[in-house]
Coordinates of C-alpha atoms and ligand atoms in Angstrom, one line a residue:
X688 CA 1.4 242.1 58.7
X689 CA -1.9 240.3 57.8
X690 CA -3.5 241.0 54.5
X691 CA -6.3 242.8 56.2
X692 CA -3.9 245.1 58.0
X693 CA -2.1 245.8 54.8
X694 CA -5.4 246.7 53.2
X695 CA -6.4 249.0 56.0
X696 CA -3.0 250.7 56.0
X697 CA -3.4 251.2 52.3
X698 CA -6.8 252.8 52.9
X699 CA -5.3 255.1 55.5
X700 CA -2.8 256.3 52.9
X701 CA -5.5 256.8 50.3
X702 CA -7.6 258.9 52.7
X703 CA -4.5 260.9 53.7
X704 CA -3.7 261.5 50.0
X705 CA -7.2 262.6 49.3
X706 CA -7.0 265.3 51.9
X707 CA -3.3 266.3 51.1
X708 CA -3.9 266.7 47.4
X709 CA -7.4 268.2 47.5
X710 CA -9.6 265.3 46.4
X711 CA -11.9 264.8 49.3
X712 CA -12.3 266.7 52.6
X713 CA -14.3 266.0 55.7
X714 CA -17.4 268.3 55.6
X715 CA -17.4 271.2 58.0
X716 CA -14.0 270.1 59.2
X717 CA -13.2 273.3 61.1
X718 CA -16.2 272.6 63.3
X719 CA -15.3 269.1 64.0
X720 CA -17.0 267.6 60.9
X721 CA -20.5 266.4 60.1
X722 CA -20.7 262.7 60.1
X723 CA -21.8 261.2 56.8
X724 CA -21.1 264.3 54.7
X725 CA -18.1 264.9 52.5
X726 CA -16.7 267.7 50.3
X727 CA -14.8 267.4 47.1
X728 CA -11.7 269.6 46.8
X729 CA -10.2 271.2 43.7
X730 CA -9.0 267.9 42.2
X731 CA -11.8 265.8 43.5
X732 CA -14.4 268.0 41.9
X733 CA -12.7 267.5 38.5
X734 CA -12.4 263.7 39.1
X735 CA -16.0 263.3 40.0
X736 CA -17.2 265.5 37.2
X737 CA -15.2 263.3 34.8
X738 CA -16.9 260.2 36.3
X739 CA -20.3 261.7 35.8
X740 CA -19.3 262.9 32.3
X741 CA -18.0 259.5 31.3
X742 CA -21.2 257.9 32.4
X743 CA -23.5 260.4 30.7
X744 CA -21.4 260.3 27.5
X745 CA -21.3 256.5 27.4
X746 CA -24.9 255.9 28.3
X747 CA -26.6 258.9 26.7
X748 CA -24.7 261.2 24.4
X749 CA -22.7 258.7 22.5
X750 CA -25.4 256.1 22.3
X751 CA -26.4 255.2 18.7
X752 CA -30.1 254.7 18.5
X753 CA -30.0 253.5 14.9
X754 CA -28.3 250.1 15.5
X755 CA -28.5 247.5 18.3
X756 CA -25.2 247.8 20.3
X757 CA -23.2 244.6 20.8
X758 CA -25.1 242.2 23.0
X759 CA -28.4 244.1 22.9
X760 CA -31.6 242.4 21.8
X761 CA -32.6 245.4 19.7
X762 CA -31.8 249.0 19.0
X763 CA -33.1 251.5 21.5
X764 CA -33.2 255.2 22.4
X765 CA -31.6 256.9 25.4
X766 CA -32.6 260.3 26.8
X767 CA -32.3 262.1 30.1
X768 CA -34.1 264.2 32.7
X769 CA -33.1 266.3 35.7
X770 CA -35.8 266.3 38.3
X771 CA -36.0 268.0 41.7
X772 CA -34.9 266.7 45.0
X773 CA -38.2 267.4 46.8
X774 CA -41.3 265.8 45.2
X775 CA -44.9 265.4 46.1
X776 CA -45.0 263.4 49.4
X777 CA -47.5 261.0 47.8
X778 CA -44.7 259.9 45.5
X779 CA -43.0 258.2 48.4
X780 CA -46.2 256.6 49.6
X781 CA -46.9 255.1 46.2
X782 CA -43.2 254.0 45.8
X783 CA -43.2 252.3 49.1
X784 CA -40.4 254.4 50.6
X785 CA -42.7 256.0 53.2
X786 CA -43.7 252.6 54.6
X787 CA -40.8 250.4 53.9
X788 CA -37.6 252.3 53.3
X789 CA -36.1 251.5 56.6
X790 CA -33.2 249.7 58.1
X791 CA -33.3 247.7 61.3
X792 CA -31.6 249.7 64.0
X793 CA -30.3 248.8 67.5
X794 CA -29.4 251.3 70.3
X795 CA -26.9 250.7 73.0
X796 CA -28.5 250.9 76.5
X797 CA -25.3 252.1 78.0
X798 CA -23.7 254.6 75.5
X799 CA -26.9 255.3 73.6
X800 CA -25.2 255.0 70.2
X801 CA -27.3 253.8 67.2
X802 CA -26.2 250.9 64.9
X803 CA -27.5 249.3 61.8
X804 CA -28.5 245.8 62.9
X805 CA -26.9 244.1 59.9
X806 CA -23.6 246.0 60.4
X807 CA -23.3 245.3 64.1
X808 CA -21.1 242.2 64.0
X809 CA -18.9 243.6 61.3
X810 CA -18.4 246.8 63.4
X811 CA -17.7 244.7 66.5
X812 CA -15.0 242.8 64.7
X813 CA -13.4 246.1 63.6
X814 CA -13.6 247.6 67.1
X815 CA -10.5 248.1 69.2
X816 CA -12.1 246.3 72.2
X817 CA -13.0 243.2 70.2
X818 CA -9.6 243.0 68.6
X819 CA -7.9 243.4 71.9
X820 CA -10.1 240.7 73.5
X821 CA -9.4 238.4 70.6
X822 CA -5.7 238.9 71.1
X823 CA -6.0 238.4 74.9
X824 CA -8.0 235.2 74.3
X825 CA -5.3 234.0 71.9
X826 CA -7.8 233.2 69.3
X827 CA -8.4 234.5 65.8
X828 CA -12.1 235.3 65.4
X829 CA -14.1 232.6 63.9
X830 CA -11.1 230.4 63.0
X831 CA -10.0 228.5 66.1
X832 CA -11.7 227.1 69.1
X833 CA -11.0 227.8 72.7
X834 CA -11.8 225.3 75.4
X835 CA -13.0 226.2 78.9
X836 CA -10.1 225.4 81.0
X837 CA -7.9 227.3 83.4
X838 CA -6.4 229.1 80.5
X839 CA -9.8 230.4 79.5
X840 CA -10.4 231.6 83.0
X841 CA -7.1 233.4 82.9
X842 CA -8.1 235.0 79.6
X843 CA -11.3 236.0 81.2
X844 CA -9.4 237.9 83.9
X845 CA -7.2 239.6 81.3
X846 CA -10.3 240.5 79.3
X847 CA -11.8 242.1 82.3
X848 CA -8.8 244.3 82.8
X849 CA -8.6 245.3 79.1
X850 CA -12.4 245.7 78.9
X851 CA -12.4 248.2 81.7
X852 CA -10.2 250.5 79.7
X853 CA -11.6 249.9 76.2
X854 CA -15.2 249.0 76.6
X855 CA -16.7 249.8 80.0
X856 CA -20.1 248.4 79.0
X857 CA -18.8 244.8 78.6
X858 CA -20.6 242.3 80.8
X859 CA -17.2 241.0 82.0
X860 CA -16.6 244.4 83.4
X861 CA -20.1 245.2 84.6
X862 CA -20.9 241.8 86.1
X863 CA -17.8 239.7 86.4
X864 CA -19.3 237.1 88.7
X865 CA -22.1 236.2 86.4
X866 CA -19.7 235.8 83.5
X867 CA -17.4 233.7 85.5
X868 CA -20.2 231.4 86.8
X869 CA -21.5 231.0 83.3
X870 CA -18.0 229.9 82.2
X871 CA -17.8 227.4 85.1
X872 CA -21.3 226.1 84.3
X873 CA -20.5 225.6 80.7
X874 CA -17.4 223.7 81.6
X875 CA -19.4 221.4 84.0
X876 CA -22.3 220.8 81.7
X877 CA -20.3 220.3 78.6
X878 CA -16.8 219.3 79.6
X879 CA -15.9 217.9 76.3
X880 CA -17.6 220.6 74.3
X881 CA -15.2 223.2 73.1
X882 CA -16.5 226.8 73.3
X883 CA -16.2 228.5 70.0
X884 CA -14.1 231.7 69.9
X885 CA -17.2 233.6 68.8
X886 CA -19.2 232.4 71.8
X887 CA -16.4 233.0 74.2
X888 CA -15.9 236.5 73.0
X889 CA -19.6 237.2 72.8
X890 CA -20.0 236.0 76.3
X891 CA -17.2 238.0 77.6
X892 CA -19.0 240.9 76.1
X893 CA -22.5 240.5 77.3
X894 CA -24.5 238.5 79.8
X895 CA -26.7 235.7 78.8
X896 CA -30.3 236.9 79.4
X897 CA -33.2 234.7 80.4
X898 CA -31.8 231.7 78.6
X899 CA -32.6 233.5 75.3
X900 CA -29.1 233.0 74.0
X901 CA -26.2 235.3 73.8
X902 CA -26.8 239.0 73.4
X903 CA -25.1 241.2 70.8
X904 CA -22.7 243.6 72.4
X905 CA -22.4 247.3 71.4
X906 CA -19.5 247.9 68.9
X907 CA -18.6 251.1 70.8
X908 CA -18.6 250.2 74.5
X909 CA -19.5 246.6 74.7
X910 CA -22.9 247.3 76.4
X911 CA -26.3 245.8 75.7
X912 CA -28.0 246.6 72.4
X913 CA -31.8 246.9 72.2
X914 CA -33.8 244.6 70.0
X915 CA -33.7 245.7 66.3
X916 CA -36.4 248.1 65.3
X917 CA -37.3 249.9 62.1
X918 CA -35.9 253.3 61.3
X919 CA -37.0 255.2 58.2
X920 CA -34.0 256.6 56.3
X921 CA -35.7 259.5 54.6
X922 CA -34.8 263.0 55.7
X923 CA -37.8 265.1 56.5
X924 CA -38.3 268.8 55.9
X925 CA -41.3 271.2 55.4
X926 CA -42.3 273.3 52.5
X927 CA -43.5 276.8 53.2
X928 CA -43.6 278.8 56.4
X929 CA -45.6 276.4 58.6
X930 CA -44.1 273.3 60.0
X931 CA -47.0 270.8 60.3
X932 CA -47.8 267.4 59.0
X933 CA -49.7 269.0 56.1
X934 CA -46.6 270.4 54.5
X935 CA -44.1 267.7 55.4
X936 CA -41.8 266.8 52.6
X937 CA -38.9 264.4 52.1
X938 CA -35.4 264.7 50.5
X939 CA -35.4 262.0 47.8
X940 CA -33.6 258.8 48.8
X941 CA -33.2 257.9 45.1
X942 CA -33.4 259.7 41.8
X943 CA -35.4 257.0 40.1
X944 CA -38.9 258.2 41.2
X945 CA -38.3 261.5 39.3
X946 CA -38.1 259.4 36.2
X947 CA -41.1 257.3 36.8
X948 CA -43.4 260.2 37.5
X949 CA -42.2 261.9 34.3
X950 CA -42.7 258.7 32.2
X951 CA -45.7 260.1 30.4
X952 CA -44.1 263.5 29.9
X953 CA -41.0 262.0 28.3
X954 CA -43.1 259.7 26.0
X955 CA -45.3 262.6 24.9
X956 CA -42.6 265.2 24.4
X957 CA -39.7 263.3 22.9
X958 CA -41.1 260.8 20.5
X959 CA -39.3 258.0 22.1
X960 CA -40.6 254.5 21.5
X961 CA -40.2 251.5 23.7
X962 CA -37.6 250.2 24.3
X963 CA -35.9 253.3 25.6
X964 CA -34.0 254.5 28.6
X965 CA -34.2 257.7 30.7
X966 CA -31.0 258.7 32.6
X967 CA -30.6 261.0 35.5
X968 CA -27.7 262.1 37.7
X969 CA -28.5 263.8 40.9
X970 CA -28.2 264.0 44.7
X971 CA -29.9 261.6 46.9
X972 CA -30.2 261.6 50.7
X973 CA -30.4 258.8 53.2
X974 CA -30.2 259.3 56.9
X975 CA -27.9 256.3 57.2
X976 CA -27.6 255.0 60.8
X977 CA -24.0 254.2 60.6
X978 CA -22.3 256.2 57.8
X979 CA -18.7 254.9 57.4
X980 CA -15.9 253.8 55.2
X981 CA -15.0 257.2 53.9
X982 CA -17.5 258.3 51.2
X983 CA -18.8 254.7 50.7
X984 CA -21.8 255.1 53.0
X985 CA -22.7 258.8 53.2
X986 CA -25.9 260.6 54.1
X987 CA -25.8 262.8 51.0
X988 CA -24.5 261.2 47.8
X989 CA -25.0 261.3 44.1
X990 CA -26.6 258.7 41.9
X991 CA -26.4 257.9 38.2
X992 CA -29.6 256.0 37.4
X993 CA -31.2 254.7 34.2
X994 CA -34.8 253.5 34.0
X995 CA -35.0 251.4 31.0
X996 CA -38.6 250.8 29.8
X997 CA -39.3 247.7 27.7
X998 CA -41.9 245.2 26.7
X999 CA -42.6 242.5 29.4
X1000 CA -41.7 239.7 27.0
X1001 CA -38.2 240.9 26.2
X1002 CA -37.4 242.2 29.7
X1003 CA -35.3 239.2 30.7
X1004 CA -33.0 239.8 27.7
X1005 CA -32.7 243.5 28.5
X1006 CA -31.9 242.7 32.1
X1007 CA -29.0 240.5 31.0
X1008 CA -27.9 243.1 28.5
X1009 CA -27.7 245.8 31.2
X1010 CA -26.0 243.6 33.7
X1011 CA -23.2 242.9 31.3
X1012 CA -23.0 246.3 29.8
X1013 CA -22.7 248.1 33.2
X1014 CA -20.0 245.7 34.4
X1015 CA -18.0 246.4 31.2
X1016 CA -18.3 250.1 31.9
X1017 CA -16.2 249.9 35.0
X1018 CA -13.5 247.7 33.4
X1019 CA -13.4 250.0 30.4
X1020 CA -12.3 252.8 32.8
X1021 CA -9.6 250.8 34.4
X1022 CA -11.1 248.8 37.2
X1023 CA -9.3 245.4 37.3
X1024 CA -11.5 242.4 36.7
X1025 CA -10.1 240.6 39.7
X1026 CA -11.4 243.3 42.0
X1027 CA -14.8 243.5 40.4
X1028 CA -17.6 241.1 40.7
X1029 CA -21.2 240.7 39.4
X1030 CA -23.2 239.1 42.1
X1031 CA -26.8 237.9 41.5
X1032 CA -29.0 238.3 44.5
X1033 CA -30.4 235.2 46.2
X1034 CA -34.2 234.9 46.2
X1035 CA -34.4 236.0 49.8
X1036 CA -32.3 239.1 49.2
X1037 CA -34.6 240.4 46.4
X1038 CA -36.7 243.5 47.1
X1039 CA -40.4 242.9 47.3
X1040 CA -40.9 244.1 43.7
X1041 CA -37.8 242.6 42.1
X1042 CA -37.8 239.9 39.5
X1043 CA -34.0 239.7 39.5
X1044 CA -31.2 241.9 40.9
X1045 CA -27.5 241.8 40.4
X1046 CA -24.9 244.0 42.2
X1047 CA -21.6 245.1 40.7
X1048 CA -19.2 245.0 43.6
X1049 CA -15.7 246.2 44.1
X1050 CA -13.1 245.0 46.5
X1051 CA -12.4 248.2 48.5
X1052 CA -9.3 248.2 50.6
X1053 CA -11.4 248.9 53.7
X1054 CA -13.1 245.6 53.4
X1055 CA -11.6 242.3 54.6
X1056 CA -9.8 240.1 52.1
X1057 CA -12.3 238.5 49.8
X1058 CA -15.2 240.9 50.7
X1059 CA -16.7 243.3 48.2
X1060 CA -18.9 246.5 48.5
X1061 CA -21.7 247.5 46.1
X1062 CA -21.0 250.0 43.4
X1063 CA -24.2 249.6 41.5
X1064 CA -27.4 247.5 41.5
X1065 CA -29.1 246.4 38.3
X1066 CA -32.6 245.5 39.1
X1067 CA -35.4 244.0 37.0
X1068 CA -38.3 245.9 38.6
X1069 CA -41.1 244.4 36.5
X1070 CA -44.0 246.9 36.2
X1071 CA -43.9 247.7 40.0
X1072 CA -43.1 251.4 39.8
X1073 CA -45.4 252.5 37.0
X1074 CA -48.2 250.3 38.4
X1075 CA -47.8 251.8 41.9
X1076 CA -48.0 255.3 40.5
X1077 CA -51.1 254.4 38.7
X1078 CA -52.8 252.3 41.4
X1079 CA -51.9 254.6 44.2
X1080 CA -51.8 253.9 47.8
X1081 CA -50.1 250.8 48.9
X1082 CA -49.8 249.7 52.5
X1083 CA -47.1 247.6 54.1
X1084 CA -48.3 244.2 55.3
X1085 CA -45.9 241.5 56.5
X1086 CA -43.0 243.3 55.0
X1087 CA -44.7 243.4 51.6
X1088 CA -46.6 246.2 49.8
X1089 CA -50.3 245.6 49.1
X1090 CA -52.9 247.8 47.5
X1091 CA -55.5 248.8 50.0
X1092 CA -58.9 247.8 48.7
X1093 CA -62.3 249.2 49.6
X1094 CA -65.4 247.2 50.4
X1095 CA -66.0 246.8 46.6
X1096 CA -62.6 245.4 46.1
X1097 CA -61.4 248.5 44.4
X1098 CA -58.2 250.3 45.3
X1099 CA -59.1 252.7 48.2
X1100 CA -57.2 255.6 46.8
X1101 CA -55.9 256.0 43.4
X1102 CA -52.3 257.4 43.3
X1103 CA -51.9 259.8 40.5
X1104 CA -55.0 258.5 38.9
X1105 CA -53.1 258.8 35.6
X1106 CA -52.7 256.2 33.0
X1107 CA -49.1 255.3 32.8
X1108 CA -49.5 252.4 30.3
X1109 CA -47.9 252.6 26.9
X1110 CA -49.5 252.1 23.5
X1111 CA -47.4 250.5 20.8
X1112 CA -49.0 251.9 17.7
X1113 CA -47.3 249.4 15.4
X1114 CA -48.3 246.3 17.3
X1115 CA -51.5 247.9 18.4
X1116 CA -50.9 246.7 21.9
X1117 CA -51.3 248.5 25.2
X1118 CA -49.2 247.4 28.1
X1119 CA -47.5 248.6 31.3
X1120 CA -43.8 248.6 30.5
X1121 CA -41.3 246.6 32.5
X1122 CA -38.3 248.4 33.9
X1123 CA -34.6 247.5 34.1
X1124 CA -32.8 249.8 36.5
X1125 CA -29.0 250.2 36.5
X1126 CA -28.5 252.3 39.6
X1127 CA -25.0 253.5 40.3
X1128 CA -23.5 255.7 42.9
X1129 CA -21.2 258.5 41.6
X1130 CA -19.4 258.8 44.9
X1131 CA -18.8 255.1 45.3
X1132 CA -17.6 254.8 41.7
X1133 CA -15.3 257.8 42.3
X1134 CA -14.0 256.1 45.4
X1135 CA -13.4 252.9 43.6
X1136 CA -11.5 254.7 40.8
X1137 CA -9.4 256.4 43.5
X1138 CA -8.6 253.1 45.3
X1139 CA -7.9 251.3 42.0
X1140 CA -5.6 254.1 40.8
X1141 CA -3.4 254.2 44.0
X1142 CA 0.0 252.7 43.3
X1143 CA 3.4 252.8 44.9
X1144 CA 6.7 252.1 43.3
X1145 CA 10.3 253.3 43.3
X1146 CA 12.0 255.5 40.8
X1147 CA 15.4 257.2 40.6
X1148 CA 15.4 260.9 41.5
X1149 CA 17.4 263.7 39.8
X1150 CA 20.6 262.4 41.4
X1151 CA 19.9 258.8 40.5
X1152 CA 18.9 257.7 44.1
X1153 CA 15.9 255.5 44.3
X1154 CA 12.9 257.2 45.8
X1155 CA 9.5 255.9 46.6
X1156 CA 6.8 257.2 44.3
X1157 CA 3.0 257.4 44.7
X1158 CA 1.2 257.3 41.5
X1159 CA -2.5 257.7 40.9
X1160 CA -3.0 255.6 37.8
X1161 CA -6.3 257.2 36.7
X1162 CA -7.7 256.3 33.4
X1163 CA -6.9 259.4 31.2
X1164 CA -10.6 260.1 30.7
X1165 CA -11.0 260.4 34.5
X1166 CA -7.7 262.1 35.4
X1167 CA -8.5 265.6 36.8
X1168 CA -5.5 267.1 35.0
X1169 CA -4.7 265.6 31.6
X1170 CA -1.3 267.2 30.9
X1171 CA 1.2 269.3 32.8
X1172 CA 3.5 271.8 31.0
X1173 CA 6.9 272.1 32.6
X1174 CA 9.7 274.4 31.5
X1175 CA 13.0 272.6 32.4
X1176 CA 14.3 275.8 34.0
X1177 CA 12.8 279.2 34.8
X1178 CA 14.9 281.1 32.3
X1179 CA 16.4 281.1 28.8
X1180 CA 13.0 281.6 27.1
X1181 CA 11.6 278.3 28.4
X1182 CA 8.8 279.7 30.6
X1183 CA 7.5 281.8 27.6
X1184 CA 7.4 278.8 25.3
X1185 CA 5.8 276.7 28.0
X1186 CA 3.1 279.3 28.7
X1187 CA 2.3 279.5 25.0
X1188 CA 1.7 275.7 24.9
X1189 CA -0.2 275.8 28.2
X1190 CA -2.6 278.4 26.8
X1191 CA -3.0 276.4 23.5
X1192 CA -4.0 273.3 25.5
X1193 CA -6.4 275.3 27.6
X1194 CA -8.1 276.8 24.5
X1195 CA -8.5 273.3 23.1
X1196 CA -10.5 272.4 26.3
X1197 CA -7.8 270.2 27.7
X1198 CA -7.4 270.4 31.5
X1199 CA -3.7 271.4 31.8
X1200 CA -1.5 272.6 34.6
X1201 CA 1.6 274.8 34.4
X1202 CA 4.4 274.3 36.9
X1203 CA 7.8 275.8 37.0
X1204 CA 8.6 275.4 40.7
X1205 CA 11.4 273.1 41.9
X1206 CA 13.5 270.4 40.2
X1207 CA 12.0 268.6 37.2
X1208 CA 12.0 265.2 39.0
X1209 CA 10.0 266.6 41.9
X1210 CA 7.5 268.2 39.5
X1211 CA 7.1 264.8 37.7
X1212 CA 6.4 263.2 41.1
X1213 CA 3.9 265.9 42.0
X1214 CA 2.0 265.2 38.8
X1215 CA 2.2 261.4 39.3
X1216 CA 0.7 261.8 42.7
X1217 CA -2.4 263.5 41.3
X1218 CA -2.7 261.1 38.4
X1219 CA -1.7 263.4 35.5
X1220 CA -1.2 261.0 32.6
X1221 CA 1.2 263.1 30.6
X1222 CA 3.9 265.8 31.2
X1223 CA 5.3 268.0 28.5
X1224 CA 8.8 269.4 29.1
X1225 CA 10.2 272.4 27.3
X1226 CA 14.0 272.4 27.4
X1227 CA 17.0 274.0 25.7
X1228 CA 16.4 272.1 22.5
X1229 CA 12.9 273.5 22.2
X1230 CA 14.1 277.1 22.4
X1231 CA 17.4 276.9 20.7
X1232 CA 17.1 274.2 18.1
X1233 CA 14.0 272.7 16.7
X1234 CA 10.9 273.6 18.8
X1235 CA 10.4 270.0 19.9
X1236 CA 9.4 269.0 23.4
X1237 CA 9.4 265.8 25.4
X1238 CA 6.2 264.0 26.2
X1239 CA 6.4 261.8 29.3
X1240 CA 4.0 259.0 30.0
X1241 CA 3.0 258.6 33.7
X1242 CA 2.7 254.8 33.7
X1243 CA 5.4 253.6 31.2
X1244 CA 7.7 256.6 32.0
X1245 CA 8.5 256.5 28.3
X1246 CA 9.5 259.9 26.9
X1247 CA 9.1 260.8 23.3
X1248 CA 10.1 264.0 21.4
X1249 CA 7.7 265.7 19.2
X1250 CA 7.2 269.1 17.6
X1251 CA 5.6 271.5 20.1
X1252 CA 2.8 272.4 17.7
X1253 CA 1.7 268.8 17.5
X1254 CA 1.2 268.5 21.2
X1255 CA -2.5 269.6 21.3
X1256 CA -3.4 267.1 18.6
X1257 CA -1.4 264.4 20.1
X1258 CA -3.0 264.8 23.5
X1259 CA -6.5 265.1 22.0
X1260 CA -5.9 261.9 20.0
X1261 CA -4.6 260.0 23.0
X1262 CA -7.7 261.1 25.0
X1263 CA -10.0 260.0 22.2
X1264 CA -8.4 256.6 21.8
X1265 CA -8.3 255.6 25.5
Ligands
ATP131 P1 -26.5 249.5 50.4 O1 -26.9 248.1 50.4 O2 -25.0 249.7 50.3 O3 -27.1 250.4 51.4 P2 -28.4 250.0 48.4 O4 -28.6 248.6 47.8 O5 -29.4 250.5 49.4 O6 -26.9 250.1 49.0 P3 -29.4 251.3 46.1 O7 -30.7 251.7 46.7 O8 -29.5 250.1 45.1 O9 -28.3 251.0 47.2 O10 -28.7 252.6 45.5 C1 -28.0 252.5 44.2 C2 -26.6 253.0 44.4 O11 -26.5 254.2 45.1 C3 -25.7 252.0 45.2 O12 -25.3 250.9 44.5 C4 -24.6 252.9 45.7 O13 -23.6 253.1 44.7 C5 -25.3 254.3 45.9 N1 -25.6 254.4 47.3 C6 -26.7 254.0 48.0 N2 -26.6 254.4 49.3 C7 -25.5 255.1 49.4 C8 -24.8 255.8 50.5 N3 -25.4 255.8 51.7 N4 -23.7 256.5 50.2 C9 -23.1 256.5 49.0 N5 -23.7 255.8 47.9 C10 -24.8 255.2 48.1

């Protein structure tokens, strides 16, 4: 099996485990599902809460404002807000989302499906028809070359047959003569010029039109895609009883704007001094054209964002600090360095406002070998946001935002009209703060932790036979259940002891599970599969001799004996020290 097939098989197993064990369910499943929306089940909700909690604790609650943390240019304060999903519509005009928050979209003329233009080729490569054609043509996509010879013509005929079944929109199916004559023409005009596999496959898929080059086929049916056009990703709604343009509102596509519009409120109410950061966790909504890859690209998702306000002169140092610090956060929670990368955006990738942006990316199993998906973006946004909310209306021109000026050269319309500059009373300086924004997705992080945790090995069962075992090796801080309490058998006073310990753990605030059903080996495996780091077993020795229990470690499988009344402390200590 190729590495990519292994990876996609692994992803299928992860998705199946998520459903089987109650981590993630398809939204509205009994009605056939709602594309781009997901529900977290009993274990998933705990896992995701732990991800959010770890982020909030590490970024806000446990932050020490009295000393500069390692690597930071200075000490700083951290605080938080929780702002609403629907905001004044003008917020989105000033931020640029109203004019520019769009993806390029293409529609299939045959099957009418919509695709995000920059995802089309990726989706084509993943499609059944493309893979089948690639196989028929005997070429691996992008790696080998096919020449136009009789073999190619034969392949063309096979492709036509396959295409009819898998992708009725393909040109080779709709218009075989044109395709064949093009192949013959190509052979005549460039007899020594091999045809690349990509071109051959593209051509088998669509007709060449008006000499403009090869068209992009539809990932679904192989048909013709329209030219790319803009599609705004914001979900629209209306406030109040009437549905008119006057009361149109938007579900926020990011949590950040809630922080910017409250900048003055935070400064005035909490005595923070620059540099400081404001954190927020909350839902965001984007009407993604092609939601896919499980929860990775959803239409409703949760973000964990920090807007860090600093002096323009020191902003490059803060940018570097946050890039490194956020990368280290993922590794501290168990993501392997080899599957995580910090990628600086090239100049042409930068948003119109961005001075510098880096993405933290993870090698998800649903991606091809060597490809990574974004977990978090860290952007140096300069003073763009605060300035836009001061200056007001911006208009899109040539893909950039510009302030609309009146005949006197003044901004035509002042946004909030409020002064969002900052006065440093020690330096006696007024300036518009620069912003560093580490913006993470709670669902993508949760998915990365799930993928990273998934592990298979073999262990002996109760009878000593080797059995395959699936283990979710969650970092203990993230594990939905921290400890399982298991009486060895359902009698001889063991359940009573076990229940006592279970209740003590619960009262100490430790997520514990009690399980007395089935053989002990099977119970261990059940806990391994949901990622419980520790199991405590109450046996005959506990009841009859010395009140000690065994504590089993999920990863090392090591078992130690300790007095039952030390278990709560031991687990609390282990949780604190991980
Ligand atoms: P992408 O390029 O993948 O569309 P983005 O660069 O538009 O993402 P940002 O606007 O920087 O994403 O949003 C910050 C974070 O929010 C992302 O790093 C990601 O973790 C999360 N996020 C963004 N869009 C989605 C989505 N559709 N589904 C789940 N999480 C998302």
